[in-house]
Amino acid sequence: MAEDMNQLLKVRREKLANLQEEGRDPFAITKCEVTHHSMEIKNHFEEMEGKTVTVAGRMMFKRVMGKASFCNVQDLEGNIQAYVARDNIGEESYKDFKKYDVGDILAITGEVFKTKTGETSIHASDVKLLSKSLQILPEKFHGLTDTDMRYRQRYVDLIMNTEVKETFVKRSKVLRSIRNYLDGQGFMEVETPMLVANAGGAAARPFETHFNALDEDLKLRISLELYLKRLIVGGLEKVYEIGRVFRNEGLDTRHNPEFTLMELYQAYTDYHGMMDLTENLYRYVAKEVTGSEVLQYGEHTMDLSKPFERITMVDAVKKYADVDFDAIATTEEAKALAKEHHIEFEERHEKGDILNLFFEEYVEEHLIQPTFVMDHPIEISPLTKKKPDNPDYVERFEFFMNGWEMANAYSELNDPIDQRERFEAQEKLFAAGDEEANHCDEDFLNALSIGMPPTGGIGFGIDRMVMMMTNSPAIRDVLLFPTLKSLDK
């Protein structure tokens, strides 16, 4: 089998060499005047019939029948059939066409017509080889089925699996829809540094690198938060950024070490304002991308048209675990309760941490419909404003769908004295072995000291949002080039 494959590859290279010897190297061609795409012609046949068009794309099928042949060309939008006859393109050109291989990239010029079977086609008057394929595509009917190979060779995956291409077209629509919505709300898109001295704004372990020119250690950002808040201090009242962040953590169906995050900050509002914005944004994007406010993901149907549920973390744990943390006074009581329920915790954990562990264990899987889980314990929220009536908790929510966290939002902490105390507490956690703890950021504290207005902020996981909008089972299905283990290891 390997010998047969090697022979086929050798034949393709020989065909290329012959063309080059004749001075007809396809790789020397620099451009092609494409006039139309496949679906444009098919969808507007009545207007296109009889018109001369030029399409370009990859030949996916060829059937030679003596003096006339059929081939199928795949372009950005889909595919279209071409009828290639010797009497129309000339004897020499027809000889050349018969030597072309599936996978070659062609330009076909001709009149639009319908075959006797009713298929919209192009009656070719000219066929030109634009690029020679020296590899062999996977067999058509079995396709590219090796999942790992699909991710490693996404370019082949896009050629062979039309639904994959549709997923990434939808991903682009998701991003465009987010921008359209936020721009319409008066937000300004900005860009902030990826290489930072202090990777703060989230509980995550950063990647570290060294900048030779300055002989300094730097980190890849884990969040967009601290720089965007600096811009709120500077008077930019509504800002957002969509960009890659990097977290040195494991791989699974919902996690990739580099992923796309969208964070936005709005002055003079709070986390209730962020809930309203999230609800409206998700509805808008779903309608723009899928045409509906009802999403189907796996076995679950999620209705975004109804008001999203709002529940506190304490009430959610009470509802699903039948444990009332309002009745628990001390960390010792909380730890005893965790032991009773076989929930593992670390010695450094306090009452609020234990509440969050109960939430993760008992609640998350039930949050299928769009739900805002509000009022988190202060221990797990170092950048968030305290609730005025209950300082053990903060004005924070996480947005859940399908049992997944989809967004995280705060009434942002703007008290520089409180923020310094929280940073110092985080430093103690880091010293105690918590590699995901935040570090003190003196410049950010200086910015807060200058004065930041009351502000609402939120972070959206764009990749999970795309998964939901495309019914994709794994994050790697919505990343064009996901992180994979090297084949050399």
Coordinates of C-alpha atoms in Angstrom, one line a residue:
M1 CA 0.0 0.0 0.0
A2 CA 2.8 2.4 0.9
E3 CA 4.6 1.5 -2.3
D4 CA 1.4 2.3 -4.3
M5 CA 1.1 5.7 -2.5
N6 CA 4.7 6.5 -3.2
Q7 CA 4.2 5.7 -6.9
L8 CA 1.2 8.0 -7.1
L9 CA 3.1 10.8 -5.4
K10 CA 6.0 10.3 -7.8
V11 CA 3.6 10.5 -10.8
R12 CA 2.3 13.9 -9.5
R13 CA 5.9 15.3 -9.2
E14 CA 6.7 14.0 -12.7
K15 CA 3.7 15.9 -14.1
L16 CA 4.9 19.0 -12.4
A17 CA 8.4 18.6 -13.7
N18 CA 7.1 18.1 -17.3
L19 CA 5.0 21.3 -17.0
Q20 CA 8.1 23.2 -15.7
E21 CA 10.3 21.9 -18.5
E22 CA 7.7 23.1 -21.0
G23 CA 7.8 26.6 -19.4
R24 CA 4.3 26.2 -18.0
D25 CA 5.0 26.1 -14.2
P26 CA 1.7 26.5 -12.4
F27 CA 3.5 28.0 -9.4
A28 CA 4.7 30.9 -11.6
I29 CA 1.1 32.1 -12.0
T30 CA 0.5 35.1 -9.7
K31 CA -3.2 35.9 -10.0
C32 CA -6.6 34.9 -11.4
E33 CA -9.5 37.1 -12.1
V34 CA -12.3 35.3 -10.3
T35 CA -15.8 36.8 -11.2
H36 CA -18.1 34.6 -9.2
H37 CA -18.3 31.9 -6.5
S38 CA -20.2 28.6 -6.7
M39 CA -23.2 29.3 -4.4
E40 CA -23.6 32.8 -5.9
I41 CA -24.1 31.1 -9.3
K42 CA -26.4 28.4 -8.0
N43 CA -28.5 30.7 -5.9
H44 CA -29.1 33.1 -8.7
F45 CA -29.3 30.8 -11.7
E46 CA -32.1 32.7 -13.4
E47 CA -29.9 35.8 -13.6
M48 CA -26.7 33.9 -14.3
E49 CA -27.9 31.5 -17.1
G50 CA -26.0 32.0 -20.3
K51 CA -23.5 34.4 -18.7
T52 CA -19.8 33.8 -18.9
V53 CA -18.2 33.4 -15.5
T54 CA -14.8 32.5 -14.0
V55 CA -14.6 30.4 -10.9
A56 CA -11.5 29.1 -9.1
G57 CA -11.1 26.3 -6.6
R58 CA -9.9 22.8 -5.8
M59 CA -10.9 20.0 -8.1
M60 CA -12.6 17.4 -5.9
F61 CA -13.9 15.0 -8.6
K62 CA -13.2 14.2 -12.3
R63 CA -14.9 11.9 -14.7
V64 CA -13.3 11.6 -18.1
M65 CA -15.5 10.3 -20.9
G66 CA -13.7 10.4 -24.2
K67 CA -14.1 13.8 -25.8
A68 CA -16.0 15.3 -22.9
S69 CA -15.6 15.2 -19.1
F70 CA -17.1 16.4 -15.9
C71 CA -15.3 17.8 -12.9
N72 CA -16.3 19.4 -9.6
V73 CA -14.6 22.4 -8.2
Q74 CA -14.8 23.5 -4.6
D75 CA -14.4 27.1 -3.6
L76 CA -15.0 29.2 -0.5
E77 CA -18.8 28.9 -0.7
G78 CA -19.3 25.3 -1.9
N79 CA -18.8 23.4 -5.1
I80 CA -20.0 23.6 -8.7
Q81 CA -19.8 21.2 -11.6
A82 CA -18.0 22.0 -14.9
Y83 CA -18.6 20.3 -18.3
V84 CA -15.3 20.2 -20.1
A85 CA -15.4 19.2 -23.8
R86 CA -12.5 18.9 -26.2
D87 CA -14.3 20.9 -28.9
N88 CA -14.8 23.8 -26.6
I89 CA -11.4 24.2 -24.9
G90 CA -9.2 22.8 -27.7
E91 CA -7.4 19.6 -28.2
E92 CA -4.1 20.5 -26.4
S93 CA -6.0 22.0 -23.4
Y94 CA -8.2 18.9 -23.2
K95 CA -5.1 16.7 -23.1
D96 CA -3.7 18.8 -20.3
F97 CA -7.0 18.6 -18.4
K98 CA -7.1 14.8 -18.5
K99 CA -3.7 14.9 -16.7
Y100 CA -4.9 17.1 -13.9
D101 CA -5.4 15.4 -10.5
V102 CA -8.0 15.6 -7.8
G103 CA -6.7 18.3 -5.4
D104 CA -5.3 20.5 -8.2
I105 CA -6.5 24.1 -8.1
L106 CA -8.1 25.2 -11.3
A107 CA -9.7 28.3 -12.9
I108 CA -12.6 27.5 -15.1
T109 CA -14.2 30.0 -17.4
G110 CA -17.4 29.3 -19.3
E111 CA -21.2 29.8 -19.6
V112 CA -23.6 28.9 -16.9
F113 CA -26.2 26.2 -17.8
K114 CA -28.2 23.3 -16.4
T115 CA -27.6 19.7 -17.3
K116 CA -30.4 17.4 -18.3
T117 CA -30.5 16.2 -14.6
G118 CA -31.0 19.8 -13.5
E119 CA -27.6 20.5 -12.0
T120 CA -26.3 24.0 -12.3
S121 CA -23.0 23.8 -14.2
I122 CA -20.4 25.7 -16.2
H123 CA -19.8 24.9 -19.8
A124 CA -16.1 25.4 -19.9
S125 CA -14.4 27.4 -22.6
D126 CA -11.1 27.6 -20.7
V127 CA -9.5 25.5 -18.0
K128 CA -6.3 26.7 -16.4
L129 CA -4.1 25.0 -13.8
L130 CA -3.3 27.5 -11.0
S131 CA -1.5 25.2 -8.5
K132 CA -0.4 21.6 -8.6
S133 CA -1.3 19.4 -5.6
L134 CA 1.6 17.1 -4.8
Q135 CA -0.2 15.3 -2.0
I136 CA -3.2 13.0 -2.2
L137 CA -6.4 13.9 -0.4
P138 CA -8.1 11.4 1.9
E139 CA -10.5 9.0 0.2
K140 CA -13.8 10.9 -0.4
F141 CA -16.3 8.7 1.2
H142 CA -14.4 7.9 4.3
G143 CA -12.9 11.4 4.6
L144 CA -10.5 12.5 7.2
T145 CA -11.8 10.6 10.3
D146 CA -8.7 10.5 12.5
T147 CA -9.6 13.2 15.1
D148 CA -6.0 14.0 16.0
M149 CA -5.0 14.2 12.4
R150 CA -7.9 16.5 11.7
Y151 CA -6.7 19.0 14.3
R152 CA -3.0 18.7 13.2
Q153 CA -3.9 19.1 9.5
R154 CA -6.8 21.6 9.8
Y155 CA -6.2 22.6 6.2
V156 CA -7.1 19.1 5.0
D157 CA -10.0 19.0 7.5
L158 CA -11.4 22.2 6.0
I159 CA -11.2 20.8 2.5
M160 CA -12.8 17.4 3.2
N161 CA -15.4 18.3 5.8
T162 CA -17.8 21.1 4.8
E163 CA -19.4 21.3 8.3
V164 CA -16.0 22.2 9.8
K165 CA -15.7 25.1 7.4
E166 CA -19.2 26.2 8.4
T167 CA -18.2 26.1 12.1
F168 CA -15.4 28.6 11.5
V169 CA -17.6 30.8 9.3
K170 CA -20.0 30.9 12.3
R171 CA -17.1 31.7 14.6
S172 CA -16.3 34.7 12.5
K173 CA -20.0 35.7 12.6
V174 CA -20.0 35.4 16.5
L175 CA -17.1 37.8 16.7
R176 CA -18.6 40.2 14.2
S177 CA -21.9 40.1 16.0
I178 CA -20.3 40.9 19.4
R179 CA -18.5 43.8 17.9
N180 CA -21.6 45.1 16.1
Y181 CA -23.6 44.9 19.3
L182 CA -21.0 46.6 21.6
D183 CA -20.1 49.2 19.0
G184 CA -23.9 50.0 18.8
Q185 CA -23.9 50.5 22.6
G186 CA -21.1 53.0 22.4
F187 CA -18.2 50.8 23.5
M188 CA -14.7 51.4 22.2
E189 CA -12.5 48.4 21.1
V190 CA -8.9 48.6 22.4
E191 CA -5.7 46.5 22.6
T192 CA -3.6 45.9 25.6
P193 CA -0.2 44.1 26.2
M194 CA 0.1 40.4 26.0
L195 CA 3.7 40.4 27.5
V196 CA 3.4 41.7 31.0
A197 CA 5.5 41.9 34.1
N198 CA 2.6 40.9 36.4
A199 CA 0.0 38.5 35.0
G200 CA -3.0 39.4 37.1
G201 CA -6.8 39.6 36.9
A202 CA -7.6 35.9 37.2
A203 CA -6.7 32.8 39.2
A204 CA -4.4 31.0 36.8
R205 CA -0.8 29.9 36.4
P206 CA 0.9 32.0 33.7
F207 CA 3.5 31.0 31.1
E208 CA 6.8 32.7 31.7
T209 CA 9.5 33.9 29.2
H210 CA 12.6 36.1 29.1
F211 CA 13.0 39.3 27.2
N212 CA 16.6 39.4 26.1
A213 CA 16.8 43.1 25.1
L214 CA 15.9 44.3 28.6
D215 CA 17.1 41.1 30.4
E216 CA 13.8 40.8 32.2
D217 CA 11.4 38.0 32.9
L218 CA 8.0 38.5 31.5
K219 CA 4.7 36.5 31.5
L220 CA 2.0 36.0 28.9
R221 CA -1.2 37.6 30.1
I222 CA -3.9 35.4 31.8
S223 CA -6.5 38.1 31.7
L224 CA -7.3 41.5 30.1
E225 CA -8.6 43.1 33.3
L226 CA -6.0 45.3 34.9
Y227 CA -5.1 47.2 31.8
L228 CA -8.7 47.8 30.8
K229 CA -9.5 49.2 34.2
R230 CA -6.5 51.6 33.8
L231 CA -8.4 52.9 30.8
I232 CA -11.5 53.5 32.8
V233 CA -9.4 55.5 35.2
G234 CA -8.2 57.4 32.2
G235 CA -11.7 58.5 31.3
L236 CA -12.6 55.9 28.5
E237 CA -16.0 55.1 29.9
K238 CA -16.9 52.0 27.8
V239 CA -14.0 49.8 26.6
Y240 CA -13.7 46.2 25.4
E241 CA -11.0 43.9 24.1
I242 CA -11.2 40.6 22.3
G243 CA -7.9 38.8 22.5
R244 CA -5.9 35.7 23.2
V245 CA -4.9 34.9 26.8
F246 CA -2.6 32.2 28.0
R247 CA -3.0 29.9 31.0
N248 CA -0.5 27.2 31.9
E249 CA -3.1 24.5 32.7
G250 CA -4.4 21.2 31.4
L251 CA -6.2 20.3 28.2
D252 CA -9.7 18.9 28.0
T253 CA -12.9 19.4 26.1
R254 CA -13.4 22.9 27.5
H255 CA -9.8 24.1 28.1
N256 CA -6.9 25.0 25.8
P257 CA -3.8 26.8 27.2
E258 CA -4.4 29.7 24.7
F259 CA -7.9 30.8 24.2
T260 CA -10.0 33.9 23.2
L261 CA -11.4 36.1 26.0
M262 CA -13.5 39.2 25.6
E263 CA -13.6 41.6 28.6
L264 CA -15.5 44.8 28.8
Y265 CA -15.7 47.6 31.4
Q266 CA -18.4 50.3 31.7
A267 CA -18.2 53.2 34.1
Y268 CA -21.1 54.2 36.2
T269 CA -22.8 50.8 36.3
D270 CA -22.6 47.7 38.4
Y271 CA -23.0 43.9 38.1
H272 CA -26.7 44.3 37.6
G273 CA -25.9 46.4 34.5
M274 CA -23.6 43.6 33.3
M275 CA -26.4 41.1 33.7
D276 CA -28.6 43.1 31.5
L277 CA -25.9 43.6 28.9
T278 CA -25.0 39.9 28.9
E279 CA -28.7 38.8 28.5
N280 CA -29.1 41.2 25.6
L281 CA -25.8 40.4 24.0
Y282 CA -26.3 36.6 24.0
R283 CA -29.8 37.0 22.5
Y284 CA -28.5 39.3 19.8
V285 CA -25.5 37.0 18.9
A286 CA -27.7 33.8 18.9
K287 CA -30.2 35.5 16.5
E288 CA -27.5 36.8 14.2
V289 CA -25.5 33.6 14.0
T290 CA -28.2 30.9 14.2
G291 CA -31.3 32.8 13.3
S292 CA -33.0 31.8 16.6
E293 CA -33.0 32.6 20.3
V294 CA -33.3 28.9 21.1
L295 CA -30.1 26.9 21.0
Q296 CA -29.7 23.2 20.7
Y297 CA -26.6 21.8 22.3
G298 CA -26.3 18.0 22.4
E299 CA -29.4 16.8 24.3
H300 CA -30.2 20.2 25.8
T301 CA -32.4 22.9 24.4
M302 CA -31.7 26.4 25.9
D303 CA -34.2 29.2 25.5
L304 CA -32.5 32.6 25.5
S305 CA -35.8 34.4 24.7
K306 CA -37.0 34.1 28.4
P307 CA -35.6 36.2 31.2
F308 CA -32.4 34.5 32.5
E309 CA -32.7 33.1 36.0
R310 CA -30.9 35.0 38.8
I311 CA -29.9 33.2 42.0
T312 CA -27.3 33.8 44.7
M313 CA -24.6 31.2 45.3
V314 CA -25.8 30.6 48.8
D315 CA -29.4 30.0 47.6
A316 CA -28.1 27.8 44.7
V317 CA -26.2 25.5 47.2
K318 CA -29.3 25.5 49.5
K319 CA -31.5 24.5 46.5
Y320 CA -29.3 21.7 45.1
A321 CA -27.2 20.5 48.1
D322 CA -29.7 21.3 50.8
V323 CA -27.0 23.0 52.8
D324 CA -27.6 26.6 54.1
F325 CA -24.3 28.5 54.4
D326 CA -26.1 31.4 56.0
A327 CA -26.4 29.2 59.1
I328 CA -22.7 28.4 59.1
A329 CA -20.8 30.8 61.2
T330 CA -17.1 29.7 61.1
T331 CA -14.6 28.1 58.8
E332 CA -14.3 25.2 61.1
E333 CA -18.0 24.4 60.8
A334 CA -17.7 24.7 57.0
K335 CA -14.8 22.2 56.9
A336 CA -16.6 19.8 59.1
L337 CA -19.6 20.0 56.7
A338 CA -17.3 19.4 53.7
K339 CA -15.9 16.3 55.4
E340 CA -19.4 15.0 56.0
H341 CA -20.2 15.4 52.2
H342 CA -16.8 14.0 51.1
I343 CA -15.7 17.2 49.5
E344 CA -11.9 17.6 49.4
F345 CA -10.4 20.9 50.5
E346 CA -7.1 22.4 51.4
E347 CA -6.0 23.5 54.8
R348 CA -5.8 27.1 53.7
H349 CA -9.4 27.2 52.6
E350 CA -11.8 29.4 54.4
K351 CA -15.6 29.3 54.7
G352 CA -16.1 31.1 51.4
D353 CA -13.8 28.6 49.6
I354 CA -15.8 25.7 51.0
L355 CA -19.0 27.3 49.8
N356 CA -17.6 27.5 46.3
L357 CA -16.5 23.8 46.5
F358 CA -20.1 22.9 47.4
F359 CA -21.3 24.9 44.5
E360 CA -19.0 23.2 42.0
E361 CA -19.9 19.8 43.4
Y362 CA -23.6 20.1 43.7
V363 CA -24.9 23.0 41.5
E364 CA -23.0 23.6 38.3
E365 CA -24.3 20.5 36.4
H366 CA -27.9 21.6 37.0
L367 CA -27.5 25.0 35.4
I368 CA -28.6 24.2 31.9
Q369 CA -30.9 27.1 31.1
P370 CA -29.2 30.6 31.1
T371 CA -28.6 31.4 34.8
F372 CA -26.8 34.2 36.6
V373 CA -25.2 32.9 39.9
M374 CA -24.7 36.0 42.1
D375 CA -23.0 37.2 45.2
H376 CA -19.8 35.1 45.6
P377 CA -17.8 34.8 48.8
I378 CA -15.0 37.4 49.1
E379 CA -12.3 34.8 49.5
I380 CA -12.5 33.8 45.8
S381 CA -13.1 37.3 44.4
P382 CA -10.0 39.5 45.1
L383 CA -10.9 42.3 42.6
T384 CA -14.6 42.7 43.4
K385 CA -16.6 45.2 45.4
K386 CA -18.1 44.0 48.7
K387 CA -21.8 43.9 49.2
P388 CA -22.6 46.9 51.4
D389 CA -25.0 44.9 53.5
N390 CA -22.9 41.8 53.8
P391 CA -19.1 42.3 53.4
D392 CA -18.4 38.5 53.5
Y393 CA -19.8 38.5 50.0
V394 CA -19.1 40.5 46.8
E395 CA -21.1 41.9 43.9
R396 CA -20.1 39.3 41.4
F397 CA -21.9 36.9 39.1
E398 CA -21.0 33.9 36.9
F399 CA -23.2 33.2 33.9
F400 CA -24.0 29.6 33.3
M401 CA -25.5 27.6 30.4
N402 CA -25.4 23.9 29.7
G403 CA -23.7 23.5 33.1
W404 CA -20.8 25.6 32.0
E405 CA -19.5 28.9 33.2
M406 CA -19.8 31.2 30.2
A407 CA -18.9 34.6 31.8
N408 CA -17.7 36.1 35.0
A409 CA -18.6 39.7 36.1
Y410 CA -18.2 42.1 38.9
S411 CA -19.1 45.4 40.4
E412 CA -15.4 46.4 40.2
L413 CA -13.4 47.1 43.3
N414 CA -12.3 50.8 43.1
D415 CA -11.1 51.3 46.6
P416 CA -7.3 51.3 46.4
I417 CA -6.8 50.7 50.2
D418 CA -9.1 47.7 50.1
Q419 CA -7.5 46.5 46.9
R420 CA -4.0 46.6 48.4
E421 CA -5.3 44.5 51.4
R422 CA -6.7 42.0 48.9
F423 CA -3.5 41.8 47.0
E424 CA -1.5 41.3 50.2
A425 CA -3.8 38.4 51.1
Q426 CA -3.2 36.9 47.6
E427 CA 0.5 37.2 48.1
K428 CA 0.2 35.2 51.3
L429 CA -1.7 32.5 49.5
F430 CA 1.0 32.4 46.8
A431 CA 3.6 32.1 49.5
A432 CA 1.6 29.2 51.0
G433 CA 1.7 27.3 47.7
D434 CA -1.2 28.7 45.6
E435 CA 0.4 29.1 42.2
E436 CA -2.8 30.7 40.8
A437 CA -2.9 33.5 43.3
N438 CA -2.6 37.2 42.1
H439 CA 0.4 39.3 42.8
C440 CA 0.4 42.9 44.0
D441 CA 0.4 45.3 41.0
E442 CA 1.7 48.7 42.3
D443 CA 1.0 50.6 39.0
F444 CA -2.6 49.3 39.1
L445 CA -2.9 50.5 42.7
N446 CA -1.5 53.9 41.7
A447 CA -4.2 54.1 39.0
L448 CA -6.9 53.3 41.5
S449 CA -5.5 55.9 43.8
I450 CA -6.0 58.5 41.1
G451 CA -9.6 57.5 41.1
M452 CA -11.8 55.0 39.2
P453 CA -15.5 55.6 39.0
P454 CA -18.1 52.9 40.0
T455 CA -17.6 50.3 37.2
G456 CA -19.1 47.1 36.0
G457 CA -16.9 44.6 34.2
I458 CA -17.3 41.2 32.6
G459 CA -15.2 38.5 30.9
F460 CA -16.7 36.2 28.3
G461 CA -15.1 32.9 27.1
I462 CA -15.5 33.3 23.3
D463 CA -14.6 29.7 22.5
R464 CA -17.3 28.3 24.7
M465 CA -19.8 30.8 23.3
V466 CA -18.8 29.5 19.8
M467 CA -19.2 25.9 20.9
M468 CA -22.7 26.7 22.1
M469 CA -23.6 28.5 18.9
T470 CA -22.3 25.7 16.7
N471 CA -23.2 22.6 18.8
S472 CA -19.5 21.6 18.9
P473 CA -18.6 19.0 21.5
A474 CA -15.0 20.1 22.2
I475 CA -13.1 23.4 22.4
R476 CA -10.7 22.0 19.8
D477 CA -13.5 21.9 17.3
V478 CA -13.8 25.7 17.4
L479 CA -10.1 26.5 17.4
L480 CA -8.5 26.4 14.0
F481 CA -5.2 25.3 15.4
P482 CA -5.6 23.9 18.9
T483 CA -2.7 23.1 21.1
L484 CA -1.5 19.5 20.6
K485 CA 1.3 17.3 22.0
S486 CA 4.3 17.3 19.7
L487 CA 4.5 14.2 17.5
D488 CA 8.3 14.1 18.3
K489 CA 7.5 13.1 22.0

